[in-house]
PDB file of C-alpha atoms in Angstrom:
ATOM      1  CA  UNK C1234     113.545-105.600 113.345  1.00 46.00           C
ATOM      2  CA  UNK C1235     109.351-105.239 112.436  1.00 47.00           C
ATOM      3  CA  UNK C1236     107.816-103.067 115.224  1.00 46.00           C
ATOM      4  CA  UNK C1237     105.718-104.342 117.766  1.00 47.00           C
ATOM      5  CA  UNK C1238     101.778-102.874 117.764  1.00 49.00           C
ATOM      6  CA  UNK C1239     102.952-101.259 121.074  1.00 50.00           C
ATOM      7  CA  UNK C1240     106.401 -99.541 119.668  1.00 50.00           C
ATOM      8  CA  UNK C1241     106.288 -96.272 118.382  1.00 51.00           C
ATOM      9  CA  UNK C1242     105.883 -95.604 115.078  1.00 49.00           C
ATOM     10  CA  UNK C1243     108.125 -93.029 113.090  1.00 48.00           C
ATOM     11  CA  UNK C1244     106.622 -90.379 109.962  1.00 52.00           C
ATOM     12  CA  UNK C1245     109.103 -88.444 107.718  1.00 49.00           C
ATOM     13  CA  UNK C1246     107.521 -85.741 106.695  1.00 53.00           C
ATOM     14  CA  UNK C1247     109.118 -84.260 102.960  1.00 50.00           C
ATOM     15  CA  UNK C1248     109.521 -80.884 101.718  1.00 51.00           C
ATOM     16  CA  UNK C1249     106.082 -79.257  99.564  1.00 49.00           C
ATOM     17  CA  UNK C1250     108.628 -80.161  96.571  1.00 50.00           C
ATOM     18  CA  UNK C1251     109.798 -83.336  97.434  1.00 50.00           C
ATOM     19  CA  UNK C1252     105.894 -84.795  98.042  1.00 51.00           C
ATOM     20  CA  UNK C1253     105.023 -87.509  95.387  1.00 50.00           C
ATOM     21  CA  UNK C1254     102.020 -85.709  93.597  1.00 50.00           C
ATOM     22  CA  UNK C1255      98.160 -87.179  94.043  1.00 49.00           C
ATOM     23  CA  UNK C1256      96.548 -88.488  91.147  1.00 49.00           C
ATOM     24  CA  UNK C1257      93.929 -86.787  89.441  1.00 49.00           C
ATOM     25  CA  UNK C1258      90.248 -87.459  90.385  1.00 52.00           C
ATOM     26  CA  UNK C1259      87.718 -88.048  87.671  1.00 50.00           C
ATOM     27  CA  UNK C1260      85.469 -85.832  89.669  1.00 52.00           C
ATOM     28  CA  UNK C1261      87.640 -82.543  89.274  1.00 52.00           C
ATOM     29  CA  UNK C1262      87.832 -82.006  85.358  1.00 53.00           C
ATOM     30  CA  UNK C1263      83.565 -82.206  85.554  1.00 64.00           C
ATOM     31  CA  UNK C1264      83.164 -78.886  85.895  1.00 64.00           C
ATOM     32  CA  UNK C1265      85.637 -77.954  82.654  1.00 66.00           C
ATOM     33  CA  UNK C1266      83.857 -79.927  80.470  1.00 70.00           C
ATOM     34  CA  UNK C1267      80.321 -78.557  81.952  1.00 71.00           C
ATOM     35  CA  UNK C1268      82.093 -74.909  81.433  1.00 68.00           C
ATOM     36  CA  UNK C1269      82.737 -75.702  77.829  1.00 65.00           C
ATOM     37  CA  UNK C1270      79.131 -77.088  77.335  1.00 73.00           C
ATOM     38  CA  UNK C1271      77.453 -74.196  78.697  1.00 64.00           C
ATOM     39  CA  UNK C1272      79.994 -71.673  76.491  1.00 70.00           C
ATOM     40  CA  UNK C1273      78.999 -73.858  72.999  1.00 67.00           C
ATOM     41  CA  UNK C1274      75.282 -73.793  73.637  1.00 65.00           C
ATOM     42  CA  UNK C1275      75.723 -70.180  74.129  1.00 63.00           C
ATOM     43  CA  UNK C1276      77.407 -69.379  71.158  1.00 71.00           C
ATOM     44  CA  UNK C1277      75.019 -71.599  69.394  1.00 69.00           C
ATOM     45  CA  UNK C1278      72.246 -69.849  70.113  1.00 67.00           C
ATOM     46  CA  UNK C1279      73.603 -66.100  69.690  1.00 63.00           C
ATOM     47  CA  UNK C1280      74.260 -67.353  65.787  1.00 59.00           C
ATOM     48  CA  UNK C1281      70.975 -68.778  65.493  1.00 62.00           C
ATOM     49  CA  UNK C1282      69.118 -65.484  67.062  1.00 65.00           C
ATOM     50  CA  UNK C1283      71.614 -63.457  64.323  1.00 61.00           C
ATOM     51  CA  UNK C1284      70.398 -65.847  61.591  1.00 59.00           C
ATOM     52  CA  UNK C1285      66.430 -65.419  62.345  1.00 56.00           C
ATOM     53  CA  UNK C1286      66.979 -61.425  62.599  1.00 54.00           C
ATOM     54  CA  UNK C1287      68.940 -61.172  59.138  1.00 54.00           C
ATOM     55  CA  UNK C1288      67.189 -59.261  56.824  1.00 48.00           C
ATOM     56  CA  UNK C1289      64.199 -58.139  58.908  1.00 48.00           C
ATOM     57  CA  UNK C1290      63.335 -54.250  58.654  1.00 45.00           C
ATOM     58  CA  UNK C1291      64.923 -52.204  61.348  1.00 46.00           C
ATOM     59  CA  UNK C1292      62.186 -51.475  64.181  1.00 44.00           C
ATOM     60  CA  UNK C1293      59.935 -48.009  63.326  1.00 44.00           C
ATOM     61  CA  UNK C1294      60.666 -44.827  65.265  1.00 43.00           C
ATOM     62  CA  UNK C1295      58.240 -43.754  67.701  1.00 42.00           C
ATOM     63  CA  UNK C1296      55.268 -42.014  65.790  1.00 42.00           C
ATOM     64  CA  UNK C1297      56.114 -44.101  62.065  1.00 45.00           C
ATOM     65  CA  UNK C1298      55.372 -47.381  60.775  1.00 45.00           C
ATOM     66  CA  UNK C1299      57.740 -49.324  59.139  1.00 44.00           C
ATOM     67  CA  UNK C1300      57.383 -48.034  55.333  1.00 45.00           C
ATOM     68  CA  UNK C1301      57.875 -44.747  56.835  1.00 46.00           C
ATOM     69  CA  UNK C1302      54.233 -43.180  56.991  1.00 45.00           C
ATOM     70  CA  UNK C1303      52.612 -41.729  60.494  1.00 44.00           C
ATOM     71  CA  UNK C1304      51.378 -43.967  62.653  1.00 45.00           C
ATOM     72  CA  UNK C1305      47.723 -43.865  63.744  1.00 41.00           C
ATOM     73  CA  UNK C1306      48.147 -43.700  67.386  1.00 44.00           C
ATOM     74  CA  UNK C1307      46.159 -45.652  69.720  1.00 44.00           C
ATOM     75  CA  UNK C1308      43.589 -44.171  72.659  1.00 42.00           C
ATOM     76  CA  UNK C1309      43.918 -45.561  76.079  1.00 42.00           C
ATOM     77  CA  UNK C1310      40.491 -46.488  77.195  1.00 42.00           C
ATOM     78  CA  UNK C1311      38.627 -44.061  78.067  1.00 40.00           C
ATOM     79  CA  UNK C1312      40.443 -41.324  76.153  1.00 42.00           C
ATOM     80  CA  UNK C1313      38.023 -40.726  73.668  1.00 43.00           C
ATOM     81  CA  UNK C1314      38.519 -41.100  69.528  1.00 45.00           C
ATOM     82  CA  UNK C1315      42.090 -41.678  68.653  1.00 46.00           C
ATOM     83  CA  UNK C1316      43.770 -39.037  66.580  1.00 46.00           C
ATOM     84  CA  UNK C1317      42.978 -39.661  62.842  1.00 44.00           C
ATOM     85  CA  UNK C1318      46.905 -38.839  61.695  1.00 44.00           C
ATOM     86  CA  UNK C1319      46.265 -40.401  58.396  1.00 48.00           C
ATOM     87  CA  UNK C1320      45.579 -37.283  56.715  1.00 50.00           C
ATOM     88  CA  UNK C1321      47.473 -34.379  58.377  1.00 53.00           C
ATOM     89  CA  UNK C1322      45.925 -30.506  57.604  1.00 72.00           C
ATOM     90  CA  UNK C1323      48.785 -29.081  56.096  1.00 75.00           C
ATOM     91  CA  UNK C1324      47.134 -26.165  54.239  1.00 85.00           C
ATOM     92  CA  UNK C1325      46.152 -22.934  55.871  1.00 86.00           C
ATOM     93  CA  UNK C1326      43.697 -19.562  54.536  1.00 89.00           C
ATOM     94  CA  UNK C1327      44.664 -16.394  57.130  1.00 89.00           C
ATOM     95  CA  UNK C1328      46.225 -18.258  59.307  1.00 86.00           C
ATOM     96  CA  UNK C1329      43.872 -20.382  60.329  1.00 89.00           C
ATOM     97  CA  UNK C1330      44.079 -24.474  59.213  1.00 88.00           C
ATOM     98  CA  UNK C1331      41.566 -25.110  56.051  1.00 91.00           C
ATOM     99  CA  UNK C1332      41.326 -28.245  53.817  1.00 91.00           C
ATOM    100  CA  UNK C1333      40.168 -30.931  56.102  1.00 93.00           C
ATOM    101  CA  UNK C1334      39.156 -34.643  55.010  1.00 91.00           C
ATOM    102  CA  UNK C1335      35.785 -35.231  54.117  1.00 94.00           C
ATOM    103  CA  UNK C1336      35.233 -37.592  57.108  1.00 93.00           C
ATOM    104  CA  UNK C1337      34.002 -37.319  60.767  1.00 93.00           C
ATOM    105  CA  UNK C1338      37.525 -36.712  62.076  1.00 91.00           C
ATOM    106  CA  UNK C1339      37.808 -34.293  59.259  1.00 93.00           C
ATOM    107  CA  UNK C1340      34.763 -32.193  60.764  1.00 94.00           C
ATOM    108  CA  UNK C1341      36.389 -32.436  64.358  1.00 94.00           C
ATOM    109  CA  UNK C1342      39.316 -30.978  63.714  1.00 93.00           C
ATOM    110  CA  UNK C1343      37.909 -28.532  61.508  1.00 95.00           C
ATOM    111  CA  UNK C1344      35.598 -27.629  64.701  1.00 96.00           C
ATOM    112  CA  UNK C1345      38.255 -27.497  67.058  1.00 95.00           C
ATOM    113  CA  UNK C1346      40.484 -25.103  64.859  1.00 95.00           C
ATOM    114  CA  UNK C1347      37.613 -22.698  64.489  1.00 96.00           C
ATOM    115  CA  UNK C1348      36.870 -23.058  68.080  1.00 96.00           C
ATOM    116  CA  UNK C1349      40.215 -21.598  68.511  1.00 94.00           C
ATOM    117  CA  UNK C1350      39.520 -18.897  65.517  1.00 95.00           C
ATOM    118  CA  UNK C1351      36.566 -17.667  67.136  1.00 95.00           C
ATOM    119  CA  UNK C1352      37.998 -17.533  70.988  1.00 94.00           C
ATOM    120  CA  UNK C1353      40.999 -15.185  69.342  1.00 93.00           C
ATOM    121  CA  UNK C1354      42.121 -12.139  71.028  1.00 93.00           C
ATOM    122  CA  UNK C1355      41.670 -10.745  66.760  1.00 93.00           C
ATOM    123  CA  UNK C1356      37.913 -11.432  67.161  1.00 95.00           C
ATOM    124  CA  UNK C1357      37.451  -8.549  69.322  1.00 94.00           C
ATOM    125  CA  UNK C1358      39.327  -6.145  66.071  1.00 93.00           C
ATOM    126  CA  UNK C1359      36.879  -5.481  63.472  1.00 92.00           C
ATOM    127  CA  UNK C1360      38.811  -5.816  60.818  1.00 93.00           C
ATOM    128  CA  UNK C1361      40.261  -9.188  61.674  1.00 94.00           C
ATOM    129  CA  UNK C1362      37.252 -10.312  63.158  1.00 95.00           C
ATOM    130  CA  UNK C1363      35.413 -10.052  59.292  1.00 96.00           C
ATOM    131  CA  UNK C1364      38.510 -11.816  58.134  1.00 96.00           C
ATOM    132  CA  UNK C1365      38.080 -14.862  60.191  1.00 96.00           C
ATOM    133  CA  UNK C1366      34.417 -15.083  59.266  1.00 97.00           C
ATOM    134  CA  UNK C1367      35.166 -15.026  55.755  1.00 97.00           C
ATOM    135  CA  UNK C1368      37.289 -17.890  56.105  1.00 97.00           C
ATOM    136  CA  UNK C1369      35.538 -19.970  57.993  1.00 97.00           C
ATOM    137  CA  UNK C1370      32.329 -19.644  57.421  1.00 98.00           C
ATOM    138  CA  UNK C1371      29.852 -21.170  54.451  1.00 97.00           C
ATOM    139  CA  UNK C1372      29.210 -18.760  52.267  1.00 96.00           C
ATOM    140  CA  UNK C1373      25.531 -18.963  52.512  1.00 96.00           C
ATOM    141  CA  UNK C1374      25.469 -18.093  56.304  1.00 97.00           C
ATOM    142  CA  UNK C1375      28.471 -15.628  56.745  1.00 97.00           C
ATOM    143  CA  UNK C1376      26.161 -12.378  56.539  1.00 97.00           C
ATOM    144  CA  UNK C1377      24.304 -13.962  59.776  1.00 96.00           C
ATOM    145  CA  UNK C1378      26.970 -15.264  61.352  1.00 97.00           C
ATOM    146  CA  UNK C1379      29.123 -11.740  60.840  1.00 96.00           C
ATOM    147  CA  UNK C1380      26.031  -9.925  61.829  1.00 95.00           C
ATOM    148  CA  UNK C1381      26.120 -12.244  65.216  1.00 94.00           C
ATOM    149  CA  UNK C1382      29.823 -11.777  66.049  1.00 95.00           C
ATOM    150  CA  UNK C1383      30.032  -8.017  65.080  1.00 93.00           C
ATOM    151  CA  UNK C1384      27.394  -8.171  68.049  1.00 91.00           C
ATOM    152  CA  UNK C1385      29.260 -10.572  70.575  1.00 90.00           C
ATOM    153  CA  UNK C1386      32.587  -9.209  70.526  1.00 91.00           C
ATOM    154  CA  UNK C1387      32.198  -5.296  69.268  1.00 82.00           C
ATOM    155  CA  UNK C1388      30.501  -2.847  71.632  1.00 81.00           C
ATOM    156  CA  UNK C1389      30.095  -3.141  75.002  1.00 85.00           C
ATOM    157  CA  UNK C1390      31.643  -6.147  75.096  1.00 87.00           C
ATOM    158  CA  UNK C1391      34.778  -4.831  74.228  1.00 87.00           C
ATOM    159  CA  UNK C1392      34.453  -1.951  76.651  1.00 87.00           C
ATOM    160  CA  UNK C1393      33.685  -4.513  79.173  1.00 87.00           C
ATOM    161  CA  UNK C1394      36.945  -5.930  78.201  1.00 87.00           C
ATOM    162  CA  UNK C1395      38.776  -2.665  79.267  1.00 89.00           C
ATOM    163  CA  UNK C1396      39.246  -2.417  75.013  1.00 91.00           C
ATOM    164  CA  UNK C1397      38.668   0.486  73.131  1.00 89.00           C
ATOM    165  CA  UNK C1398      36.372   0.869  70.285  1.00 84.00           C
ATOM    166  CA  UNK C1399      38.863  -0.637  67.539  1.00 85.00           C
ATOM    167  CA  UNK C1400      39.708  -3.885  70.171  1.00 88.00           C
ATOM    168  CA  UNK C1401      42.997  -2.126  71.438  1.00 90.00           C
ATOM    169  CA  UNK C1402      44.141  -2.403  74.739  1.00 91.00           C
ATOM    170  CA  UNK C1403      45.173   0.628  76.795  1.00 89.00           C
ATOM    171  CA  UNK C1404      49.071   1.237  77.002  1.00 90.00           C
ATOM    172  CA  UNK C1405      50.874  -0.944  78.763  1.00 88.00           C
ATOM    173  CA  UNK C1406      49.036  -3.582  78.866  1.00 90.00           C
ATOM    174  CA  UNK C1407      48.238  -6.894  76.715  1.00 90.00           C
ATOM    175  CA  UNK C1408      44.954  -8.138  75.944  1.00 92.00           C
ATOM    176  CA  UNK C1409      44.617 -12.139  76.554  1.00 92.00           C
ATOM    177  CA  UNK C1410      42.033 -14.011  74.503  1.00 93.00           C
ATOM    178  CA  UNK C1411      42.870 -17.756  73.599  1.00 93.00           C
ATOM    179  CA  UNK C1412      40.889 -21.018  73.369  1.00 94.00           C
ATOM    180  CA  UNK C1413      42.285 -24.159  73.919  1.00 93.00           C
ATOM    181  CA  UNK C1414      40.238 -27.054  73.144  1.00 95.00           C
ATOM    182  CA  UNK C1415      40.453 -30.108  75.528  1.00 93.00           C
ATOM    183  CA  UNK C1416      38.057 -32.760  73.208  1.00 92.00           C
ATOM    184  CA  UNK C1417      35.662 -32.923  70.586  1.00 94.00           C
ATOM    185  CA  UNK C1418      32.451 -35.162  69.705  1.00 94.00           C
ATOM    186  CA  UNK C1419      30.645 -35.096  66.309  1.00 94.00           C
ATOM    187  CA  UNK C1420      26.946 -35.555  67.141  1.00 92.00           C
ATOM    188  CA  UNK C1421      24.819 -36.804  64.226  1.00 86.00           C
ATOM    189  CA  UNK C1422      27.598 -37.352  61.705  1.00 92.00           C
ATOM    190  CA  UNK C1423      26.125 -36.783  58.222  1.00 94.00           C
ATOM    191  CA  UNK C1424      28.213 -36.259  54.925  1.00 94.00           C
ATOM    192  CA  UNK C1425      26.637 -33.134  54.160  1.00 97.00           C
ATOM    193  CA  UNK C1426      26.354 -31.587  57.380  1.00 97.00           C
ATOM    194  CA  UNK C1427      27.399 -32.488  61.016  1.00 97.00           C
ATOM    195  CA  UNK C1428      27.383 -30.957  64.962  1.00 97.00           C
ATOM    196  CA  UNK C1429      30.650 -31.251  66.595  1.00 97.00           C
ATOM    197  CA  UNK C1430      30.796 -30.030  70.228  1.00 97.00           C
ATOM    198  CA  UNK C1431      33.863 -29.011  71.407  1.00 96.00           C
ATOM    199  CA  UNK C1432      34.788 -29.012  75.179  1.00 96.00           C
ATOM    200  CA  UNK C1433      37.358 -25.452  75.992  1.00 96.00           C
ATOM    201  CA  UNK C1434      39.065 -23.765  78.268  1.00 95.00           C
ATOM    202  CA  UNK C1435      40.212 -20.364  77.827  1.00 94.00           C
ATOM    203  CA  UNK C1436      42.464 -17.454  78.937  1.00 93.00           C
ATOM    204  CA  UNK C1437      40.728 -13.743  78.854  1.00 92.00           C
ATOM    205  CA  UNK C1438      41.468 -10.513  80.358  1.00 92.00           C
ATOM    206  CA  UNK C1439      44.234  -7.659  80.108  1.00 91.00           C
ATOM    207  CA  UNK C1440      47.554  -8.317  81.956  1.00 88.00           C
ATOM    208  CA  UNK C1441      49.730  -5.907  83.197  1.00 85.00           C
ATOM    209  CA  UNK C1442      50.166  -4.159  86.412  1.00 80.00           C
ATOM    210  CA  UNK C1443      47.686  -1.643  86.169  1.00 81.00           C
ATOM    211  CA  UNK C1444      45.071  -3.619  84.695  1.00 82.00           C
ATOM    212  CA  UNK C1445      41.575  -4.122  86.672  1.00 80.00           C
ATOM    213  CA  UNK C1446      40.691  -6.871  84.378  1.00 85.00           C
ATOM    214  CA  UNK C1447      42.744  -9.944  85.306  1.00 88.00           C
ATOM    215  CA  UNK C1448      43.547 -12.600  83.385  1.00 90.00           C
ATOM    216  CA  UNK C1449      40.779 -15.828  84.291  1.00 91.00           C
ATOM    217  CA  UNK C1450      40.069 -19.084  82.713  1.00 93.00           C
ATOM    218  CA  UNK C1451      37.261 -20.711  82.065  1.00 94.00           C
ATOM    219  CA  UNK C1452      35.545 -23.503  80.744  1.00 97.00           C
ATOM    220  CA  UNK C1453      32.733 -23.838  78.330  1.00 96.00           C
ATOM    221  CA  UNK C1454      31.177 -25.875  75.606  1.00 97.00           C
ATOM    222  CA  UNK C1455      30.728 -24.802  72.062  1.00 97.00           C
ATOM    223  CA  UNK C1456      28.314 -26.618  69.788  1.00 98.00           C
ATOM    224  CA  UNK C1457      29.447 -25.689  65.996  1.00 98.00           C
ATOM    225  CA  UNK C1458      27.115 -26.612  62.747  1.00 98.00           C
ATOM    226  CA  UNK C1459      29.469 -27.389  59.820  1.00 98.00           C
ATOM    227  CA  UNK C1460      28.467 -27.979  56.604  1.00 98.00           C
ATOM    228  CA  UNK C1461      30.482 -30.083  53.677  1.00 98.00           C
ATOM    229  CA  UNK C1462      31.205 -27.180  50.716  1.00 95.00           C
ATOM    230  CA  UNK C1463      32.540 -29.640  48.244  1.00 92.00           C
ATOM    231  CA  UNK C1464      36.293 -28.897  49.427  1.00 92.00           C
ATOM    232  CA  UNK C1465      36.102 -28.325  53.080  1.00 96.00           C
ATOM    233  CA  UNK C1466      33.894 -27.880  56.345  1.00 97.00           C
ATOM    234  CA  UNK C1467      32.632 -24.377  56.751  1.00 98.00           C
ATOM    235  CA  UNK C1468      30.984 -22.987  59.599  1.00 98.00           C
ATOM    236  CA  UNK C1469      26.580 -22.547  59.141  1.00 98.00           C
ATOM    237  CA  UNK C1470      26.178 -21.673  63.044  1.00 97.00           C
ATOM    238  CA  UNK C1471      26.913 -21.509  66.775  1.00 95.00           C
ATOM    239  CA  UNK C1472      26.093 -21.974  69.727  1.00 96.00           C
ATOM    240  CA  UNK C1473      27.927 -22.004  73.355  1.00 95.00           C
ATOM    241  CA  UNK C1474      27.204 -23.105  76.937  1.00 96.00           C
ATOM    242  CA  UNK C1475      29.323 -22.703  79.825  1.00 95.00           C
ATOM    243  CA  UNK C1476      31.341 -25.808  81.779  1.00 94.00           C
ATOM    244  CA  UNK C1477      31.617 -28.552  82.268  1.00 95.00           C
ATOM    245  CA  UNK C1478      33.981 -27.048  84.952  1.00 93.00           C
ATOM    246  CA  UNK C1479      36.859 -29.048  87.086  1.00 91.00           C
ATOM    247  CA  UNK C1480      37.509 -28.054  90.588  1.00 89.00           C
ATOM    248  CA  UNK C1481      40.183 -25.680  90.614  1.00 85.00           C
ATOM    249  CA  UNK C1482      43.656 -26.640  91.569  1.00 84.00           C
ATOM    250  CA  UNK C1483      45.038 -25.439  94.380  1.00 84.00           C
ATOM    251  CA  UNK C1484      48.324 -23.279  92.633  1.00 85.00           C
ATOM    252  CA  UNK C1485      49.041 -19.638  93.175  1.00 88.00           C
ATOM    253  CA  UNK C1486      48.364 -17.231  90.473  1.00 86.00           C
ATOM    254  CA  UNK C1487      51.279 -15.933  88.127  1.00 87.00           C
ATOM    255  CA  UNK C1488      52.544 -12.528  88.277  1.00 86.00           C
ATOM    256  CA  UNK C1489      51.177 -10.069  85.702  1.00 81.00           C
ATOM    257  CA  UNK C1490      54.834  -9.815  84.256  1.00 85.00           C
ATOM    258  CA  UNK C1491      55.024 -14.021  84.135  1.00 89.00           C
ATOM    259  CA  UNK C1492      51.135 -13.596  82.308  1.00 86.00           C
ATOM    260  CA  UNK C1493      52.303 -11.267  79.866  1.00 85.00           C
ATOM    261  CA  UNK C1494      55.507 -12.966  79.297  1.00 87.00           C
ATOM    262  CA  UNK C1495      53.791 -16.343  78.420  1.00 88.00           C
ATOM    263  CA  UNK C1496      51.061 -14.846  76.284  1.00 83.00           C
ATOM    264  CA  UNK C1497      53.976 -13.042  74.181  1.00 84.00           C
ATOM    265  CA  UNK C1498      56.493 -16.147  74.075  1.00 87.00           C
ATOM    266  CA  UNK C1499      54.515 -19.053  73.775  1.00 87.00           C
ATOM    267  CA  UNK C1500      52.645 -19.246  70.172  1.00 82.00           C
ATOM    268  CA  UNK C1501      49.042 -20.937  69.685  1.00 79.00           C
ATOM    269  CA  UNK C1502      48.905 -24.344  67.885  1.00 79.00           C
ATOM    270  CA  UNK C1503      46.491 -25.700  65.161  1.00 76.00           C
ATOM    271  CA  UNK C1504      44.687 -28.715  66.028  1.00 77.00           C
ATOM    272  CA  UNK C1505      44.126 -31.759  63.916  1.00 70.00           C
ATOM    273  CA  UNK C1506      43.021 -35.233  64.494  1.00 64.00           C
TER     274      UNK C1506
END
């Protein structure tokens, strides 16, 4: 008998495995197919990215170009000439760097290395000291410029030093000499002949615990003359003026033990451009 509006109707519920199953919606397999895009266009473009790469040179190490050769680094702004690195010294006389290129970055590192030559603890040793000259200087002017050394570092200076006639230091303790340039400008760049000034800092005194001589730094200028020789720059003359000077730092002063330690462990360098 059909139910009246007002009769209660009756629902049979059937069990999960009994239920007739939905149809599919059109909307629900969208995102597969939009998952499938997205994967192809990927893969696409990771073979296209291999294609345009094969054969291409692998990228330079730091410091090389790609055939191999030294880079020519590049100076922030600001930082002054860029090292030359096209034409690395690689020949010494003594000790001390020699054969540099006929060029003004040729003369500035050939300044700065004799800069370093001539602020030597082995300048204040006789000796030695007539060495160096004889390798760095032009022929024509070493007699003056030994005459001017043998005056600047022998004698009184030396005693003033704490150093004994021959340059030695007493017993016990170590005599610190070094230069360390910090920049270089050639002034009036000629072919022949050429000023470089080099801006240092250096390290002299005697350390050790007995000594009364300290080790200090300081800063000063040093104005070298070079002249071309037909194979290299030579020293023709001198000159030196202190600073300029930074404020000092606010850091406690080594030991004499860490001073003498550092002078005897850590070497000198060669400087080139």
């Amino acid at each position: 008998m059909p139910l009246s509006d007002d009769q209660p109707h009756t629902r049979t519920r059937l069990p999960v495995g009994e239920q007739p199953s939905s149809q599919p919606n059109g909307r629900q397999s969208r995102p597969l197919r939009t998952l499938v895009t997205v994967l192809v266009v990927v893969t696409l473009l990771v073979v296209a990215i291999s294609i345009a790469n094969r054969g291409k040179p692998d990228p330079a190490p730091a410091g090389r170009s790609a055939d191999g050769a030294a880079a020519t680094p590049t100076a922030p702004s600001g930082a002054g000439p860029a090292p030359s690195g096209d034409q690395p010294v690689a020949t010494t006389a003594n000790g001390i760097a020699a054969g540099f290129p006929h060029t003004e970055q040729g003369a500035q590192s050939a300044a700065a290395n004799y800069a370093v030559a001539i602020g030597s603890a082995e300048m204040f040793r006789t000796d030695s000291r007539h060495t160096i000259i004889a390798t760095i200087a032009d022929p024509s002017a070493a007699q003056s410029l030994q005459t001017r050394l043998d005056q600047g570092f022998g004698g009184d200076t030396a005693t003033r030093y704490g150093l004994d006639a021959q340059g030695r230091a007493p017993k016990g303790l170590t005599f610190v000499s070094r230069t360390v340039p910090v920049g270089a400008k050639a002034v009036g760049y000629g072919d022949s002949e050429t000023k470089v000034e080099v801006w240092c800092t250096g390290l002299t005194g005697l350390a050790g615990e007995r000594s009364v001589q300290p080790v200090t730094a300081n800063w000063y200028t040093l104005t070298l003359t070079l002249r071309w020789t037909g194979s290299d720059w030579k020293l023709t003359d001198y000159a030196s003026r202190q600073g300029p000077a930074p404020m000092p730092g606010d850091q406690q002063a080594a030991t004499a033990d860490e001073i003498t330690g550092a002078v005897q462990q850590f070497g000198g360098f060669r400087y080139a451009r």
